[in-house]
Amino acid sequence: LQRMLSLDPDNVRALNGLAWTHATSDDPMIRDPVRALALSELAYAHSQEQRVVDTLADAAILTGDVDRAIMLAEDAVEASGGQVDYYLRHLARFRAASSADGIE
């Protein structure tokens, strides 16, 4: 993905994929919520597809912006088409975080 971005810095798939990797990796050397947020912001600037919105929501929650994560997750639910359950689970998780100290 990094190589794809070196060839095409505006490649939404590469930006989103790398952002998702940094947001969800179990490897502490790879997991980087701040980098995930930066990459997902760039992807979102080019596309508001559900998967891009979902990645940005995950990055927002990981960096403490619960309200934005909820807003983005609501947008993803509205535009989800056939994957509404997936996005509703994310929205529920973000809403739970708004009344708790953190998110898993």
JSON list of N, CA and C in Angstrom, two decimals, residues 11-80:
[
{"chain": "A", "resi": 11, "resn": "ASN", "atom": "N", "xyz": [-4.50, 7.84, -4.29]},
{"chain": "A", "resi": 11, "resn": "ASN", "atom": "CA", "xyz": [-5.19, 6.56, -4.47]},
{"chain": "A", "resi": 11, "resn": "ASN", "atom": "C", "xyz": [-6.03, 6.26, -3.23]},
{"chain": "A", "resi": 12, "resn": "VAL", "atom": "N", "xyz": [-7.34, 6.36, -3.38]},
{"chain": "A", "resi": 12, "resn": "VAL", "atom": "CA", "xyz": [-8.26, 6.21, -2.25]},
{"chain": "A", "resi": 12, "resn": "VAL", "atom": "C", "xyz": [-8.16, 4.82, -1.64]},
{"chain": "A", "resi": 13, "resn": "ARG", "atom": "N", "xyz": [-8.07, 3.80, -2.47]},
{"chain": "A", "resi": 13, "resn": "ARG", "atom": "CA", "xyz": [-7.99, 2.43, -1.94]},
{"chain": "A", "resi": 13, "resn": "ARG", "atom": "C", "xyz": [-6.74, 2.24, -1.10]},
{"chain": "A", "resi": 14, "resn": "ALA", "atom": "N", "xyz": [-5.62, 2.76, -1.57]},
{"chain": "A", "resi": 14, "resn": "ALA", "atom": "CA", "xyz": [-4.37, 2.62, -0.81]},
{"chain": "A", "resi": 14, "resn": "ALA", "atom": "C", "xyz": [-4.42, 3.45, 0.47]},
{"chain": "A", "resi": 15, "resn": "LEU", "atom": "N", "xyz": [-4.91, 4.68, 0.37]},
{"chain": "A", "resi": 15, "resn": "LEU", "atom": "CA", "xyz": [-5.02, 5.53, 1.56]},
{"chain": "A", "resi": 15, "resn": "LEU", "atom": "C", "xyz": [-5.91, 4.88, 2.61]},
{"chain": "A", "resi": 16, "resn": "ASN", "atom": "N", "xyz": [-7.08, 4.41, 2.17]},
{"chain": "A", "resi": 16, "resn": "ASN", "atom": "CA", "xyz": [-8.02, 3.81, 3.10]},
{"chain": "A", "resi": 16, "resn": "ASN", "atom": "C", "xyz": [-7.49, 2.49, 3.67]},
{"chain": "A", "resi": 17, "resn": "GLY", "atom": "N", "xyz": [-6.88, 1.68, 2.81]},
{"chain": "A", "resi": 17, "resn": "GLY", "atom": "CA", "xyz": [-6.34, 0.40, 3.27]},
{"chain": "A", "resi": 17, "resn": "GLY", "atom": "C", "xyz": [-5.22, 0.58, 4.28]},
{"chain": "A", "resi": 18, "resn": "LEU", "atom": "N", "xyz": [-4.35, 1.52, 4.02]},
{"chain": "A", "resi": 18, "resn": "LEU", "atom": "CA", "xyz": [-3.26, 1.77, 4.96]},
{"chain": "A", "resi": 18, "resn": "LEU", "atom": "C", "xyz": [-3.79, 2.39, 6.26]},
{"chain": "A", "resi": 19, "resn": "ALA", "atom": "N", "xyz": [-4.77, 3.27, 6.14]},
{"chain": "A", "resi": 19, "resn": "ALA", "atom": "CA", "xyz": [-5.39, 3.85, 7.33]},
{"chain": "A", "resi": 19, "resn": "ALA", "atom": "C", "xyz": [-6.03, 2.76, 8.18]},
{"chain": "A", "resi": 20, "resn": "TRP", "atom": "N", "xyz": [-6.76, 1.85, 7.53]},
{"chain": "A", "resi": 20, "resn": "TRP", "atom": "CA", "xyz": [-7.42, 0.75, 8.25]},
{"chain": "A", "resi": 20, "resn": "TRP", "atom": "C", "xyz": [-6.38, -0.13, 8.94]},
{"chain": "A", "resi": 21, "resn": "THR", "atom": "N", "xyz": [-5.29, -0.39, 8.26]},
{"chain": "A", "resi": 21, "resn": "THR", "atom": "CA", "xyz": [-4.22, -1.21, 8.83]},
{"chain": "A", "resi": 21, "resn": "THR", "atom": "C", "xyz": [-3.66, -0.55, 10.09]},
{"chain": "A", "resi": 22, "resn": "HIS", "atom": "N", "xyz": [-3.38, 0.75, 10.00]},
{"chain": "A", "resi": 22, "resn": "HIS", "atom": "CA", "xyz": [-2.85, 1.47, 11.16]},
{"chain": "A", "resi": 22, "resn": "HIS", "atom": "C", "xyz": [-3.87, 1.57, 12.30]},
{"chain": "A", "resi": 23, "resn": "ALA", "atom": "N", "xyz": [-5.15, 1.56, 11.96]},
{"chain": "A", "resi": 23, "resn": "ALA", "atom": "CA", "xyz": [-6.20, 1.67, 12.98]},
{"chain": "A", "resi": 23, "resn": "ALA", "atom": "C", "xyz": [-6.50, 0.34, 13.66]},
{"chain": "A", "resi": 24, "resn": "THR", "atom": "N", "xyz": [-6.33, -0.76, 12.97]},
{"chain": "A", "resi": 24, "resn": "THR", "atom": "CA", "xyz": [-6.82, -2.04, 13.49]},
{"chain": "A", "resi": 24, "resn": "THR", "atom": "C", "xyz": [-5.75, -3.08, 13.79]},
{"chain": "A", "resi": 25, "resn": "SER", "atom": "N", "xyz": [-4.53, -2.82, 13.43]},
{"chain": "A", "resi": 25, "resn": "SER", "atom": "CA", "xyz": [-3.48, -3.82, 13.63]},
{"chain": "A", "resi": 25, "resn": "SER", "atom": "C", "xyz": [-3.27, -4.14, 15.10]},
{"chain": "A", "resi": 26, "resn": "ASP", "atom": "N", "xyz": [-3.04, -5.41, 15.39]},
{"chain": "A", "resi": 26, "resn": "ASP", "atom": "CA", "xyz": [-2.68, -5.84, 16.74]},
{"chain": "A", "resi": 26, "resn": "ASP", "atom": "C", "xyz": [-1.20, -5.63, 17.02]},
{"chain": "A", "resi": 27, "resn": "ASP", "atom": "N", "xyz": [-0.44, -5.41, 15.97]},
{"chain": "A", "resi": 27, "resn": "ASP", "atom": "CA", "xyz": [1.01, -5.21, 16.10]},
{"chain": "A", "resi": 27, "resn": "ASP", "atom": "C", "xyz": [1.28, -3.76, 16.53]},
{"chain": "A", "resi": 28, "resn": "PRO", "atom": "N", "xyz": [1.87, -3.56, 17.70]},
{"chain": "A", "resi": 28, "resn": "PRO", "atom": "CA", "xyz": [2.12, -2.19, 18.17]},
{"chain": "A", "resi": 28, "resn": "PRO", "atom": "C", "xyz": [3.09, -1.41, 17.28]},
{"chain": "A", "resi": 29, "resn": "MET", "atom": "N", "xyz": [3.87, -2.10, 16.46]},
{"chain": "A", "resi": 29, "resn": "MET", "atom": "CA", "xyz": [4.78, -1.42, 15.54]},
{"chain": "A", "resi": 29, "resn": "MET", "atom": "C", "xyz": [4.01, -0.85, 14.34]},
{"chain": "A", "resi": 30, "resn": "ILE", "atom": "N", "xyz": [2.82, -1.38, 14.07]},
{"chain": "A", "resi": 30, "resn": "ILE", "atom": "CA", "xyz": [2.02, -0.95, 12.93]},
{"chain": "A", "resi": 30, "resn": "ILE", "atom": "C", "xyz": [0.86, -0.06, 13.36]},
{"chain": "A", "resi": 31, "resn": "ARG", "atom": "N", "xyz": [0.26, -0.41, 14.49]},
{"chain": "A", "resi": 31, "resn": "ARG", "atom": "CA", "xyz": [-0.91, 0.35, 14.96]},
{"chain": "A", "resi": 31, "resn": "ARG", "atom": "C", "xyz": [-0.50, 1.78, 15.29]},
{"chain": "A", "resi": 32, "resn": "ASP", "atom": "N", "xyz": [-1.18, 2.72, 14.64]},
{"chain": "A", "resi": 32, "resn": "ASP", "atom": "CA", "xyz": [-0.85, 4.14, 14.81]},
{"chain": "A", "resi": 32, "resn": "ASP", "atom": "C", "xyz": [-2.12, 4.95, 14.53]},
{"chain": "A", "resi": 33, "resn": "PRO", "atom": "N", "xyz": [-2.94, 5.18, 15.55]},
{"chain": "A", "resi": 33, "resn": "PRO", "atom": "CA", "xyz": [-4.20, 5.90, 15.35]},
{"chain": "A", "resi": 33, "resn": "PRO", "atom": "C", "xyz": [-4.04, 7.29, 14.73]},
{"chain": "A", "resi": 34, "resn": "VAL", "atom": "N", "xyz": [-2.99, 8.00, 15.07]},
{"chain": "A", "resi": 34, "resn": "VAL", "atom": "CA", "xyz": [-2.79, 9.34, 14.52]},
{"chain": "A", "resi": 34, "resn": "VAL", "atom": "C", "xyz": [-2.51, 9.26, 13.02]},
{"chain": "A", "resi": 35, "resn": "ARG", "atom": "N", "xyz": [-1.67, 8.32, 12.62]},
{"chain": "A", "resi": 35, "resn": "ARG", "atom": "CA", "xyz": [-1.40, 8.11, 11.19]},
{"chain": "A", "resi": 35, "resn": "ARG", "atom": "C", "xyz": [-2.66, 7.64, 10.48]},
{"chain": "A", "resi": 36, "resn": "ALA", "atom": "N", "xyz": [-3.41, 6.76, 11.14]},
{"chain": "A", "resi": 36, "resn": "ALA", "atom": "CA", "xyz": [-4.67, 6.28, 10.56]},
{"chain": "A", "resi": 36, "resn": "ALA", "atom": "C", "xyz": [-5.62, 7.45, 10.30]},
{"chain": "A", "resi": 37, "resn": "LEU", "atom": "N", "xyz": [-5.69, 8.37, 11.24]},
{"chain": "A", "resi": 37, "resn": "LEU", "atom": "CA", "xyz": [-6.56, 9.53, 11.08]},
{"chain": "A", "resi": 37, "resn": "LEU", "atom": "C", "xyz": [-6.10, 10.39, 9.90]},
{"chain": "A", "resi": 38, "resn": "ALA", "atom": "N", "xyz": [-4.82, 10.65, 9.81]},
{"chain": "A", "resi": 38, "resn": "ALA", "atom": "CA", "xyz": [-4.29, 11.49, 8.72]},
{"chain": "A", "resi": 38, "resn": "ALA", "atom": "C", "xyz": [-4.57, 10.85, 7.36]},
{"chain": "A", "resi": 39, "resn": "LEU", "atom": "N", "xyz": [-4.31, 9.55, 7.24]},
{"chain": "A", "resi": 39, "resn": "LEU", "atom": "CA", "xyz": [-4.54, 8.86, 5.98]},
{"chain": "A", "resi": 39, "resn": "LEU", "atom": "C", "xyz": [-6.03, 8.79, 5.63]},
{"chain": "A", "resi": 40, "resn": "SER", "atom": "N", "xyz": [-6.85, 8.53, 6.64]},
{"chain": "A", "resi": 40, "resn": "SER", "atom": "CA", "xyz": [-8.28, 8.43, 6.37]},
{"chain": "A", "resi": 40, "resn": "SER", "atom": "C", "xyz": [-8.88, 9.79, 6.02]},
{"chain": "A", "resi": 41, "resn": "GLU", "atom": "N", "xyz": [-8.34, 10.86, 6.58]},
{"chain": "A", "resi": 41, "resn": "GLU", "atom": "CA", "xyz": [-8.78, 12.21, 6.20]},
{"chain": "A", "resi": 41, "resn": "GLU", "atom": "C", "xyz": [-8.48, 12.47, 4.72]},
{"chain": "A", "resi": 42, "resn": "LEU", "atom": "N", "xyz": [-7.29, 12.05, 4.28]},
{"chain": "A", "resi": 42, "resn": "LEU", "atom": "CA", "xyz": [-6.94, 12.21, 2.86]},
{"chain": "A", "resi": 42, "resn": "LEU", "atom": "C", "xyz": [-7.87, 11.40, 1.98]},
{"chain": "A", "resi": 43, "resn": "ALA", "atom": "N", "xyz": [-8.14, 10.17, 2.35]},
{"chain": "A", "resi": 43, "resn": "ALA", "atom": "CA", "xyz": [-9.05, 9.32, 1.57]},
{"chain": "A", "resi": 43, "resn": "ALA", "atom": "C", "xyz": [-10.44, 9.95, 1.52]},
{"chain": "A", "resi": 44, "resn": "TYR", "atom": "N", "xyz": [-10.92, 10.45, 2.65]},
{"chain": "A", "resi": 44, "resn": "TYR", "atom": "CA", "xyz": [-12.24, 11.05, 2.74]},
{"chain": "A", "resi": 44, "resn": "TYR", "atom": "C", "xyz": [-12.34, 12.32, 1.88]},
{"chain": "A", "resi": 45, "resn": "ALA", "atom": "N", "xyz": [-11.26, 13.04, 1.75]},
{"chain": "A", "resi": 45, "resn": "ALA", "atom": "CA", "xyz": [-11.25, 14.24, 0.91]},
{"chain": "A", "resi": 45, "resn": "ALA", "atom": "C", "xyz": [-11.52, 13.89, -0.55]},
{"chain": "A", "resi": 46, "resn": "HIS", "atom": "N", "xyz": [-11.21, 12.65, -0.94]},
{"chain": "A", "resi": 46, "resn": "HIS", "atom": "CA", "xyz": [-11.41, 12.20, -2.33]},
{"chain": "A", "resi": 46, "resn": "HIS", "atom": "C", "xyz": [-12.67, 11.38, -2.52]},
{"chain": "A", "resi": 47, "resn": "SER", "atom": "N", "xyz": [-13.16, 10.77, -1.45]},
{"chain": "A", "resi": 47, "resn": "SER", "atom": "CA", "xyz": [-14.30, 9.86, -1.60]},
{"chain": "A", "resi": 47, "resn": "SER", "atom": "C", "xyz": [-15.04, 9.74, -0.27]},
{"chain": "A", "resi": 48, "resn": "GLN", "atom": "N", "xyz": [-16.35, 9.73, -0.35]},
{"chain": "A", "resi": 48, "resn": "GLN", "atom": "CA", "xyz": [-17.16, 9.52, 0.84]},
{"chain": "A", "resi": 48, "resn": "GLN", "atom": "C", "xyz": [-17.89, 8.18, 0.78]},
{"chain": "A", "resi": 49, "resn": "GLU", "atom": "N", "xyz": [-17.23, 7.19, 0.13]},
{"chain": "A", "resi": 49, "resn": "GLU", "atom": "CA", "xyz": [-17.77, 5.83, 0.12]},
{"chain": "A", "resi": 49, "resn": "GLU", "atom": "C", "xyz": [-17.89, 5.33, 1.55]},
{"chain": "A", "resi": 50, "resn": "GLN", "atom": "N", "xyz": [-18.82, 4.39, 1.78]},
{"chain": "A", "resi": 50, "resn": "GLN", "atom": "CA", "xyz": [-19.05, 3.89, 3.13]},
{"chain": "A", "resi": 50, "resn": "GLN", "atom": "C", "xyz": [-17.78, 3.37, 3.78]},
{"chain": "A", "resi": 51, "resn": "ARG", "atom": "N", "xyz": [-16.99, 2.61, 3.04]},
{"chain": "A", "resi": 51, "resn": "ARG", "atom": "CA", "xyz": [-15.78, 2.03, 3.64]},
{"chain": "A", "resi": 51, "resn": "ARG", "atom": "C", "xyz": [-14.79, 3.12, 4.06]},
{"chain": "A", "resi": 52, "resn": "VAL", "atom": "N", "xyz": [-14.73, 4.19, 3.32]},
{"chain": "A", "resi": 52, "resn": "VAL", "atom": "CA", "xyz": [-13.85, 5.31, 3.66]},
{"chain": "A", "resi": 52, "resn": "VAL", "atom": "C", "xyz": [-14.39, 6.04, 4.89]},
{"chain": "A", "resi": 53, "resn": "VAL", "atom": "N", "xyz": [-15.69, 6.27, 4.91]},
{"chain": "A", "resi": 53, "resn": "VAL", "atom": "CA", "xyz": [-16.33, 6.92, 6.06]},
{"chain": "A", "resi": 53, "resn": "VAL", "atom": "C", "xyz": [-16.13, 6.07, 7.31]},
{"chain": "A", "resi": 54, "resn": "ASP", "atom": "N", "xyz": [-16.29, 4.75, 7.16]},
{"chain": "A", "resi": 54, "resn": "ASP", "atom": "CA", "xyz": [-16.12, 3.84, 8.29]},
{"chain": "A", "resi": 54, "resn": "ASP", "atom": "C", "xyz": [-14.70, 3.88, 8.84]},
{"chain": "A", "resi": 55, "resn": "THR", "atom": "N", "xyz": [-13.72, 3.90, 7.96]},
{"chain": "A", "resi": 55, "resn": "THR", "atom": "CA", "xyz": [-12.33, 3.97, 8.41]},
{"chain": "A", "resi": 55, "resn": "THR", "atom": "C", "xyz": [-12.07, 5.29, 9.13]},
{"chain": "A", "resi": 56, "resn": "LEU", "atom": "N", "xyz": [-12.59, 6.38, 8.60]},
{"chain": "A", "resi": 56, "resn": "LEU", "atom": "CA", "xyz": [-12.41, 7.67, 9.25]},
{"chain": "A", "resi": 56, "resn": "LEU", "atom": "C", "xyz": [-13.10, 7.68, 10.62]},
{"chain": "A", "resi": 57, "resn": "ALA", "atom": "N", "xyz": [-14.26, 7.07, 10.72]},
{"chain": "A", "resi": 57, "resn": "ALA", "atom": "CA", "xyz": [-14.94, 6.99, 12.01]},
{"chain": "A", "resi": 57, "resn": "ALA", "atom": "C", "xyz": [-14.12, 6.20, 13.02]},
{"chain": "A", "resi": 58, "resn": "ASP", "atom": "N", "xyz": [-13.54, 5.08, 12.59]},
{"chain": "A", "resi": 58, "resn": "ASP", "atom": "CA", "xyz": [-12.69, 4.29, 13.49]},
{"chain": "A", "resi": 58, "resn": "ASP", "atom": "C", "xyz": [-11.47, 5.09, 13.93]},
{"chain": "A", "resi": 59, "resn": "ALA", "atom": "N", "xyz": [-10.86, 5.79, 12.99]},
{"chain": "A", "resi": 59, "resn": "ALA", "atom": "CA", "xyz": [-9.69, 6.60, 13.34]},
{"chain": "A", "resi": 59, "resn": "ALA", "atom": "C", "xyz": [-10.08, 7.73, 14.29]},
{"chain": "A", "resi": 60, "resn": "ALA", "atom": "N", "xyz": [-11.24, 8.33, 14.07]},
{"chain": "A", "resi": 60, "resn": "ALA", "atom": "CA", "xyz": [-11.71, 9.41, 14.95]},
{"chain": "A", "resi": 60, "resn": "ALA", "atom": "C", "xyz": [-11.92, 8.90, 16.37]},
{"chain": "A", "resi": 61, "resn": "ILE", "atom": "N", "xyz": [-12.54, 7.74, 16.52]},
{"chain": "A", "resi": 61, "resn": "ILE", "atom": "CA", "xyz": [-12.79, 7.21, 17.87]},
{"chain": "A", "resi": 61, "resn": "ILE", "atom": "C", "xyz": [-11.47, 6.86, 18.55]},
{"chain": "A", "resi": 62, "resn": "LEU", "atom": "N", "xyz": [-10.53, 6.34, 17.79]},
{"chain": "A", "resi": 62, "resn": "LEU", "atom": "CA", "xyz": [-9.24, 5.96, 18.37]},
{"chain": "A", "resi": 62, "resn": "LEU", "atom": "C", "xyz": [-8.43, 7.16, 18.83]},
{"chain": "A", "resi": 63, "resn": "THR", "atom": "N", "xyz": [-8.70, 8.31, 18.24]},
{"chain": "A", "resi": 63, "resn": "THR", "atom": "CA", "xyz": [-7.98, 9.52, 18.64]},
{"chain": "A", "resi": 63, "resn": "THR", "atom": "C", "xyz": [-8.81, 10.39, 19.56]},
{"chain": "A", "resi": 64, "resn": "GLY", "atom": "N", "xyz": [-9.94, 9.85, 20.05]},
{"chain": "A", "resi": 64, "resn": "GLY", "atom": "CA", "xyz": [-10.71, 10.53, 21.07]},
{"chain": "A", "resi": 64, "resn": "GLY", "atom": "C", "xyz": [-11.85, 11.41, 20.60]},
{"chain": "A", "resi": 65, "resn": "ASP", "atom": "N", "xyz": [-12.11, 11.45, 19.31]},
{"chain": "A", "resi": 65, "resn": "ASP", "atom": "CA", "xyz": [-13.18, 12.30, 18.79]},
{"chain": "A", "resi": 65, "resn": "ASP", "atom": "C", "xyz": [-14.46, 11.48, 18.64]},
{"chain": "A", "resi": 66, "resn": "VAL", "atom": "N", "xyz": [-15.08, 11.19, 19.76]},
{"chain": "A", "resi": 66, "resn": "VAL", "atom": "CA", "xyz": [-16.26, 10.32, 19.81]},
{"chain": "A", "resi": 66, "resn": "VAL", "atom": "C", "xyz": [-17.43, 10.92, 19.04]},
{"chain": "A", "resi": 67, "resn": "ASP", "atom": "N", "xyz": [-17.68, 12.21, 19.22]},
{"chain": "A", "resi": 67, "resn": "ASP", "atom": "CA", "xyz": [-18.81, 12.85, 18.53]},
{"chain": "A", "resi": 67, "resn": "ASP", "atom": "C", "xyz": [-18.68, 12.75, 17.01]},
{"chain": "A", "resi": 68, "resn": "ARG", "atom": "N", "xyz": [-17.49, 12.98, 16.52]},
{"chain": "A", "resi": 68, "resn": "ARG", "atom": "CA", "xyz": [-17.28, 12.88, 15.07]},
{"chain": "A", "resi": 68, "resn": "ARG", "atom": "C", "xyz": [-17.44, 11.43, 14.61]},
{"chain": "A", "resi": 69, "resn": "ALA", "atom": "N", "xyz": [-16.93, 10.49, 15.38]},
{"chain": "A", "resi": 69, "resn": "ALA", "atom": "CA", "xyz": [-17.08, 9.08, 15.03]},
{"chain": "A", "resi": 69, "resn": "ALA", "atom": "C", "xyz": [-18.55, 8.70, 14.93]},
{"chain": "A", "resi": 70, "resn": "ILE", "atom": "N", "xyz": [-19.34, 9.16, 15.86]},
{"chain": "A", "resi": 70, "resn": "ILE", "atom": "CA", "xyz": [-20.78, 8.86, 15.83]},
{"chain": "A", "resi": 70, "resn": "ILE", "atom": "C", "xyz": [-21.42, 9.47, 14.59]},
{"chain": "A", "resi": 71, "resn": "MET", "atom": "N", "xyz": [-21.12, 10.72, 14.31]},
{"chain": "A", "resi": 71, "resn": "MET", "atom": "CA", "xyz": [-21.68, 11.38, 13.13]},
{"chain": "A", "resi": 71, "resn": "MET", "atom": "C", "xyz": [-21.32, 10.63, 11.85]},
{"chain": "A", "resi": 72, "resn": "LEU", "atom": "N", "xyz": [-20.06, 10.27, 11.73]},
{"chain": "A", "resi": 72, "resn": "LEU", "atom": "CA", "xyz": [-19.61, 9.55, 10.54]},
{"chain": "A", "resi": 72, "resn": "LEU", "atom": "C", "xyz": [-20.25, 8.17, 10.45]},
{"chain": "A", "resi": 73, "resn": "ALA", "atom": "N", "xyz": [-20.38, 7.49, 11.57]},
{"chain": "A", "resi": 73, "resn": "ALA", "atom": "CA", "xyz": [-21.00, 6.17, 11.57]},
{"chain": "A", "resi": 73, "resn": "ALA", "atom": "C", "xyz": [-22.47, 6.27, 11.18]},
{"chain": "A", "resi": 74, "resn": "GLU", "atom": "N", "xyz": [-23.14, 7.32, 11.62]},
{"chain": "A", "resi": 74, "resn": "GLU", "atom": "CA", "xyz": [-24.53, 7.54, 11.21]},
{"chain": "A", "resi": 74, "resn": "GLU", "atom": "C", "xyz": [-24.61, 7.75, 9.70]},
{"chain": "A", "resi": 75, "resn": "ASP", "atom": "N", "xyz": [-23.67, 8.49, 9.15]},
{"chain": "A", "resi": 75, "resn": "ASP", "atom": "CA", "xyz": [-23.62, 8.68, 7.70]},
{"chain": "A", "resi": 75, "resn": "ASP", "atom": "C", "xyz": [-23.42, 7.36, 6.98]},
{"chain": "A", "resi": 76, "resn": "ALA", "atom": "N", "xyz": [-22.54, 6.52, 7.51]},
{"chain": "A", "resi": 76, "resn": "ALA", "atom": "CA", "xyz": [-22.27, 5.22, 6.89]},
{"chain": "A", "resi": 76, "resn": "ALA", "atom": "C", "xyz": [-23.50, 4.33, 6.94]},
{"chain": "A", "resi": 77, "resn": "VAL", "atom": "N", "xyz": [-24.24, 4.37, 8.05]},
{"chain": "A", "resi": 77, "resn": "VAL", "atom": "CA", "xyz": [-25.47, 3.58, 8.17]},
{"chain": "A", "resi": 77, "resn": "VAL", "atom": "C", "xyz": [-26.47, 4.02, 7.11]},
{"chain": "A", "resi": 78, "resn": "GLU", "atom": "N", "xyz": [-26.65, 5.32, 6.96]},
{"chain": "A", "resi": 78, "resn": "GLU", "atom": "CA", "xyz": [-27.61, 5.84, 5.99]},
{"chain": "A", "resi": 78, "resn": "GLU", "atom": "C", "xyz": [-27.27, 5.42, 4.57]},
{"chain": "A", "resi": 79, "resn": "ALA", "atom": "N", "xyz": [-26.00, 5.32, 4.24]},
{"chain": "A", "resi": 79, "resn": "ALA", "atom": "CA", "xyz": [-25.58, 5.00, 2.88]},
{"chain": "A", "resi": 79, "resn": "ALA", "atom": "C", "xyz": [-25.17, 3.54, 2.71]},
{"chain": "A", "resi": 80, "resn": "SER", "atom": "N", "xyz": [-25.46, 2.71, 3.70]},
{"chain": "A", "resi": 80, "resn": "SER", "atom": "CA", "xyz": [-24.87, 1.37, 3.74]},
{"chain": "A", "resi": 80, "resn": "SER", "atom": "C", "xyz": [-25.43, 0.36, 2.76]}
]
